mmCIF file of C-alpha atoms and ligand atoms in Angstrom:
data_model
loop_
_atom_site.group_PDB
_atom_site.id
_atom_site.type_symbol
_atom_site.label_atom_id
_atom_site.label_comp_id
_atom_site.label_asym_id
_atom_site.label_seq_id
_atom_site.Cartn_x
_atom_site.Cartn_y
_atom_site.Cartn_z
ATOM 1 C CA MET A 1 -8.535 206.834 125.301
ATOM 2 C CA LEU A 2 -5.107 206.661 127.477
ATOM 3 C CA ARG A 3 -5.820 204.617 130.973
ATOM 4 C CA ILE A 4 -5.203 206.717 133.949
ATOM 5 C CA ALA A 5 -4.635 205.277 137.411
ATOM 6 C CA VAL A 6 -4.696 207.739 140.177
ATOM 7 C CA LEU A 7 -2.703 206.666 143.626
ATOM 8 C CA VAL A 8 -4.177 208.447 146.966
ATOM 9 C CA SER A 9 -3.941 208.279 150.804
ATOM 10 C CA GLY A 10 -5.870 210.956 152.173
ATOM 11 C CA GLY A 11 -8.857 213.295 151.261
ATOM 12 C CA GLY A 12 -8.563 213.136 147.674
ATOM 13 C CA THR A 13 -9.249 216.583 146.475
ATOM 14 C CA ASN A 14 -6.444 216.524 143.647
ATOM 15 C CA LEU A 15 -8.362 213.372 142.436
ATOM 16 C CA GLN A 16 -11.447 214.974 142.599
ATOM 17 C CA ALA A 17 -10.030 217.708 140.355
ATOM 18 C CA LEU A 18 -9.200 214.895 137.824
ATOM 19 C CA ILE A 19 -12.674 213.071 138.260
ATOM 20 C CA ASP A 20 -14.584 217.022 137.369
ATOM 21 C CA ALA A 21 -12.020 217.465 134.834
ATOM 22 C CA GLU A 22 -12.649 214.464 133.139
ATOM 23 C CA ARG A 23 -16.422 214.590 133.458
ATOM 24 C CA ARG A 24 -15.866 218.163 131.751
ATOM 25 C CA GLY A 25 -13.974 217.010 128.838
ATOM 26 C CA GLU A 26 -10.693 218.670 129.641
ATOM 27 C CA LEU A 27 -8.724 215.604 130.294
ATOM 28 C CA ALA A 28 -7.821 215.153 126.440
ATOM 29 C CA GLY A 29 -9.185 211.518 126.126
ATOM 30 C CA GLY A 30 -7.747 210.487 129.204
ATOM 31 C CA LYS A 31 -9.830 208.365 131.588
ATOM 32 C CA ILE A 32 -9.438 207.129 135.015
ATOM 33 C CA VAL A 33 -9.584 203.671 135.396
ATOM 34 C CA ARG A 34 -8.578 202.923 139.080
ATOM 35 C CA VAL A 35 -7.731 204.345 142.246
ATOM 36 C CA ILE A 36 -5.446 202.711 144.524
ATOM 37 C CA ALA A 37 -5.207 203.755 147.951
ATOM 38 C CA SER A 38 -1.898 203.442 150.548
ATOM 39 C CA ARG A 39 -4.876 202.656 153.138
ATOM 40 C CA PRO A 40 -7.921 201.694 153.786
ATOM 41 C CA GLY A 41 -10.661 204.549 155.035
ATOM 42 C CA ALA A 42 -8.869 207.210 152.572
ATOM 43 C CA TYR A 43 -11.841 209.082 151.910
ATOM 44 C CA ALA A 44 -10.252 209.059 148.332
ATOM 45 C CA LEU A 45 -11.897 205.760 147.950
ATOM 46 C CA GLU A 46 -15.390 207.278 148.642
ATOM 47 C CA ARG A 47 -14.762 210.133 145.767
ATOM 48 C CA ALA A 48 -14.082 206.973 143.474
ATOM 49 C CA GLU A 49 -16.587 205.268 144.683
ATOM 50 C CA GLY A 50 -19.163 208.347 143.948
ATOM 51 C CA ALA A 51 -17.855 208.571 140.274
ATOM 52 C CA GLY A 52 -17.883 204.637 139.518
ATOM 53 C CA ILE A 53 -14.102 204.464 139.132
ATOM 54 C CA PRO A 54 -12.806 200.620 140.530
ATOM 55 C CA GLY A 55 -11.200 201.288 144.147
ATOM 56 C CA THR A 56 -8.152 199.441 145.303
ATOM 57 C CA VAL A 57 -6.228 199.263 148.801
ATOM 58 C CA VAL A 58 -2.384 198.431 148.353
ATOM 59 C CA CYS A 59 -1.073 198.743 151.987
ATOM 60 C CA ARG A 60 2.706 198.514 152.957
ATOM 61 C CA LYS A 61 1.555 197.110 156.448
ATOM 62 C CA ASP A 62 -0.188 194.329 154.736
ATOM 63 C CA CYS A 63 2.726 193.412 152.895
ATOM 64 C CA ALA A 64 5.382 190.806 154.115
ATOM 65 C CA SER A 65 8.359 192.856 152.784
ATOM 66 C CA PRO A 66 8.701 196.087 150.345
ATOM 67 C CA GLU A 67 9.107 193.383 147.293
ATOM 68 C CA GLU A 68 5.938 192.100 148.207
ATOM 69 C CA PHE A 69 4.244 195.673 148.547
ATOM 70 C CA ASP A 70 6.176 196.265 144.753
ATOM 71 C CA ARG A 71 4.507 193.240 143.418
ATOM 72 C CA ALA A 72 1.221 194.210 144.590
ATOM 73 C CA LEU A 73 1.180 197.355 143.447
ATOM 74 C CA LEU A 74 2.634 196.664 139.851
ATOM 75 C CA ALA A 75 -0.179 193.742 139.558
ATOM 76 C CA ALA A 76 -2.774 196.165 140.360
ATOM 77 C CA LEU A 77 -1.539 198.776 137.518
ATOM 78 C CA GLU A 78 -1.203 196.178 135.248
ATOM 79 C CA GLU A 79 -4.257 194.749 136.154
ATOM 80 C CA CYS A 80 -6.241 197.825 135.047
ATOM 81 C CA GLY A 81 -3.644 198.551 132.076
ATOM 82 C CA ALA A 82 -2.728 201.897 133.629
ATOM 83 C CA GLU A 83 -0.665 203.656 130.809
ATOM 84 C CA LEU A 84 0.154 206.792 133.104
ATOM 85 C CA VAL A 85 0.323 206.688 136.928
ATOM 86 C CA VAL A 86 -0.515 209.746 138.843
ATOM 87 C CA LEU A 87 -0.111 210.560 142.721
ATOM 88 C CA ALA A 88 -2.509 212.519 144.120
ATOM 89 C CA GLY A 89 -1.905 212.935 147.693
ATOM 90 C CA TYR A 90 0.132 209.680 147.991
ATOM 91 C CA LEU A 91 2.237 209.807 150.718
ATOM 92 C CA SER A 92 4.000 206.611 150.064
ATOM 93 C CA ILE A 93 7.472 206.558 148.651
ATOM 94 C CA LEU A 94 7.717 204.509 145.234
ATOM 95 C CA SER A 95 10.610 202.158 144.963
ATOM 96 C CA GLU A 96 13.052 201.805 142.115
ATOM 97 C CA THR A 97 11.643 199.202 140.867
ATOM 98 C CA VAL A 98 8.315 200.409 140.602
ATOM 99 C CA VAL A 99 9.772 203.760 138.585
ATOM 100 C CA THR A 100 11.377 202.254 136.475
ATOM 101 C CA ARG A 101 8.770 199.936 135.270
ATOM 102 C CA TYR A 102 6.772 202.934 134.633
ATOM 103 C CA ALA A 103 9.801 205.415 133.511
ATOM 104 C CA ASN A 104 8.381 208.967 132.757
ATOM 105 C CA ARG A 105 4.939 207.895 133.098
ATOM 106 C CA ILE A 106 4.407 209.178 136.698
ATOM 107 C CA LEU A 107 2.981 212.146 137.618
ATOM 108 C CA ASN A 108 2.926 213.900 141.161
ATOM 109 C CA ILE A 109 1.839 216.878 142.893
ATOM 110 C CA HIS A 110 3.673 218.741 145.449
ATOM 111 C CA PRO A 111 2.591 221.574 147.201
ATOM 112 C CA ALA A 112 5.176 223.627 146.975
ATOM 113 C CA LEU A 113 7.584 225.402 144.434
ATOM 114 C CA ILE A 114 10.168 222.790 143.850
ATOM 115 C CA PRO A 115 12.927 222.704 144.345
ATOM 116 C CA SER A 116 11.940 224.750 147.856
ATOM 117 C CA PHE A 117 10.231 222.463 150.686
ATOM 118 C CA CYS A 118 10.569 218.881 148.746
ATOM 119 C CA GLY A 119 12.157 215.770 149.189
ATOM 120 C CA LYS A 120 12.132 213.259 152.476
ATOM 121 C CA GLY A 121 10.073 214.714 154.816
ATOM 122 C CA PHE A 122 8.297 217.437 153.597
ATOM 123 C CA TYR A 123 4.434 216.163 152.786
ATOM 124 C CA GLY A 124 1.034 217.459 153.753
ATOM 125 C CA LEU A 125 1.158 220.155 156.430
ATOM 126 C CA LYS A 126 4.750 219.906 156.692
ATOM 127 C CA VAL A 127 5.675 221.531 153.477
ATOM 128 C CA HIS A 128 3.330 224.780 154.695
ATOM 129 C CA GLU A 129 4.873 224.878 158.119
ATOM 130 C CA ALA A 130 8.044 225.016 156.528
ATOM 131 C CA ALA A 131 7.492 227.551 154.022
ATOM 132 C CA LEU A 132 5.749 230.125 157.005
ATOM 133 C CA ALA A 133 9.158 228.816 159.163
ATOM 134 C CA CYS A 134 11.255 230.564 156.635
ATOM 135 C CA GLY A 135 8.777 233.529 155.951
ATOM 136 C CA VAL A 136 8.522 233.185 151.890
ATOM 137 C CA LYS A 137 6.009 235.773 150.647
ATOM 138 C CA VAL A 138 5.514 233.152 147.381
ATOM 139 C CA THR A 139 4.766 229.641 147.506
ATOM 140 C CA GLY A 140 2.961 227.229 144.917
ATOM 141 C CA ALA A 141 2.408 223.915 143.805
ATOM 142 C CA THR A 142 4.549 222.064 141.399
ATOM 143 C CA VAL A 143 3.546 218.779 139.165
ATOM 144 C CA HIS A 144 6.829 216.737 138.208
ATOM 145 C CA PHE A 145 7.934 213.595 137.024
ATOM 146 C CA VAL A 146 8.858 211.032 139.390
ATOM 147 C CA ASN A 147 11.962 209.231 139.485
ATOM 148 C CA GLU A 148 13.971 207.705 142.078
ATOM 149 C CA ILE A 149 14.554 210.704 144.217
ATOM 150 C CA PRO A 150 11.847 211.905 146.169
ATOM 151 C CA ASP A 151 10.545 215.044 144.286
ATOM 152 C CA GLY A 152 13.336 214.922 142.185
ATOM 153 C CA GLY A 153 12.095 214.548 138.740
ATOM 154 C CA ALA A 154 11.750 216.705 135.741
ATOM 155 C CA ILE A 155 9.210 219.552 136.511
ATOM 156 C CA LEU A 156 6.612 219.518 133.924
ATOM 157 C CA LEU A 157 4.263 222.485 135.671
ATOM 158 C CA GLN A 158 4.360 225.165 138.360
ATOM 159 C CA LYS A 159 2.131 228.015 139.641
ATOM 160 C CA ALA A 160 2.752 230.761 142.554
ATOM 161 C CA VAL A 161 0.402 231.316 145.358
ATOM 162 C CA GLU A 162 0.882 234.481 147.503
ATOM 163 C CA VAL A 163 1.561 233.845 151.219
ATOM 164 C CA LEU A 164 -0.539 236.658 153.129
ATOM 165 C CA ASN A 165 -0.282 237.685 156.555
ATOM 166 C CA GLY A 166 -2.004 235.722 159.478
ATOM 167 C CA ASP A 167 -1.314 232.847 156.959
ATOM 168 C CA THR A 168 -1.611 229.222 158.977
ATOM 169 C CA PRO A 169 -0.425 226.075 157.548
ATOM 170 C CA GLU A 170 -3.955 225.084 157.162
ATOM 171 C CA THR A 171 -5.126 228.087 155.664
ATOM 172 C CA LEU A 172 -2.005 228.243 153.358
ATOM 173 C CA GLN A 173 -2.545 224.543 152.521
ATOM 174 C CA ARG A 174 -6.073 225.309 151.131
ATOM 175 C CA ARG A 175 -5.270 228.199 149.232
ATOM 176 C CA VAL A 176 -2.373 226.630 147.336
ATOM 177 C CA MET A 177 -4.720 223.726 146.793
ATOM 178 C CA GLU A 178 -7.523 225.917 145.370
ATOM 179 C CA GLN A 179 -5.319 228.167 143.241
ATOM 180 C CA ALA A 180 -2.632 225.364 142.468
ATOM 181 C CA GLU A 181 -2.760 221.848 142.907
ATOM 182 C CA TRP A 182 -6.249 221.616 141.462
ATOM 183 C CA GLU A 183 -5.554 223.215 138.263
ATOM 184 C CA LEU A 184 -1.989 222.111 137.594
ATOM 185 C CA LEU A 185 -2.970 218.515 137.855
ATOM 186 C CA PRO A 186 -5.459 218.229 135.644
ATOM 187 C CA ARG A 187 -3.681 220.385 132.783
ATOM 188 C CA ALA A 188 -0.709 218.109 133.322
ATOM 189 C CA VAL A 189 -2.739 214.990 132.550
ATOM 190 C CA ALA A 190 -4.122 216.783 129.355
ATOM 191 C CA LEU A 191 -0.975 217.377 128.290
ATOM 192 C CA PHE A 192 0.535 214.079 128.923
ATOM 193 C CA CYS A 193 -2.265 212.371 127.293
ATOM 194 C CA GLN A 194 -2.155 215.089 123.860
ATOM 195 C CA GLY A 195 1.516 213.271 123.955
ATOM 196 C CA ARG A 196 2.764 217.283 124.193
ATOM 197 C CA ILE A 197 5.691 216.506 126.462
ATOM 198 C CA THR A 198 9.321 216.130 125.831
ATOM 199 C CA ILE A 199 11.768 214.978 128.463
ATOM 200 C CA GLU A 200 15.290 216.000 128.100
ATOM 201 C CA GLY A 201 17.463 214.986 130.868
ATOM 202 C CA ARG A 202 15.905 216.987 134.051
ATOM 203 C CA ARG A 203 13.732 219.194 131.786
ATOM 204 C CA ALA A 204 10.048 218.289 130.408
ATOM 205 C CA LEU A 205 9.534 220.500 127.517
ATOM 206 C CA ILE A 206 6.086 221.325 126.406
ATOM 207 C CA ARG A 207 5.136 221.289 122.708
ATOM 208 C CA GLU A 208 2.705 224.311 121.953
ATOM 209 C CA ALA A 209 -0.592 223.122 121.102
ATOM 210 C CA ASP A 210 -0.740 224.348 117.059
ATOM 211 C CA GLU A 211 3.215 223.055 116.885
ATOM 212 C CA HIS A 212 1.566 219.516 117.938
ATOM 213 C CA GLN A 213 -1.032 219.586 115.687
ATOM 214 C CA ARG A 214 0.802 220.557 112.606
ATOM 215 C CA ARG A 215 3.319 217.264 113.545
ATOM 216 C CA THR A 216 0.669 215.057 113.798
HETATM 217 C C1 GRF B 301 -2.676 218.122 150.590
HETATM 218 O O1 GRF B 301 -1.328 218.582 151.367
HETATM 219 C C2 GRF B 301 -1.954 218.559 149.231
HETATM 220 O O2 GRF B 301 -1.247 219.466 149.345
HETATM 221 C C3 GRF B 301 -1.149 217.226 148.669
HETATM 222 O O3 GRF B 301 -1.496 216.222 149.344
HETATM 223 C C4 GRF B 301 -2.532 216.209 150.293
HETATM 224 C C5 GRF B 301 -3.570 215.826 150.082
HETATM 225 O O4 GRF B 301 -4.482 216.051 148.874
HETATM 226 N N1 GRF B 301 -0.986 217.345 147.530
HETATM 227 P P1 GRF B 301 -5.548 215.564 148.590
HETATM 228 O O5 GRF B 301 -6.443 216.398 149.110
HETATM 229 O O6 GRF B 301 -5.816 213.853 149.175
HETATM 230 O O7 GRF B 301 -5.624 215.403 147.280
#
């Protein structure tokens, strides 16, 4: 059983997709053992409680320095024995200290097709506002590994979503979540738990299931 910590900041719909996938036996033996919120009051914490998953708050505002925040976050991750860290709507940028400690073991869901509409300042509705402002006909979501560059790690999964006439940032965000994010994140976690991912530089290669079975 691979121990998974999920980091959240908001409503937790991506966390819920992971919880539901685990319940359906679709996380390939992965188990969510802790939810860590970047702020108190995040509804994602209520989703965790409803699923019987221990929740913790590690908030920058409560820490006297970035180093203290890193120590608190690493302590929470080590305490639950996290082997995979999943950023699910997590709005805090992880330091190089944390990223290095969990190198190639942190996944993030971004609500656009990286390298479009990503990087510093592109999060939540801002991503969809930018997509609509550019008049793109297709957007989508990306699951990628986290490195020291915001949204810069190896891309693992992507799925395109059509932009419709009359879309607002809110309607587009909802469609991207429903049609892409909530499908991709559980699938990415399952691939990681199956050990089917190889990272070569900026590329994440996925071995076919039968090829993987032949090797084991
Ligand atoms: C949403 O904008 C989603 O697209 C992005 O983070 C925000 C909140 O997600 N991944 P969640 O409902 O908290 O999972």
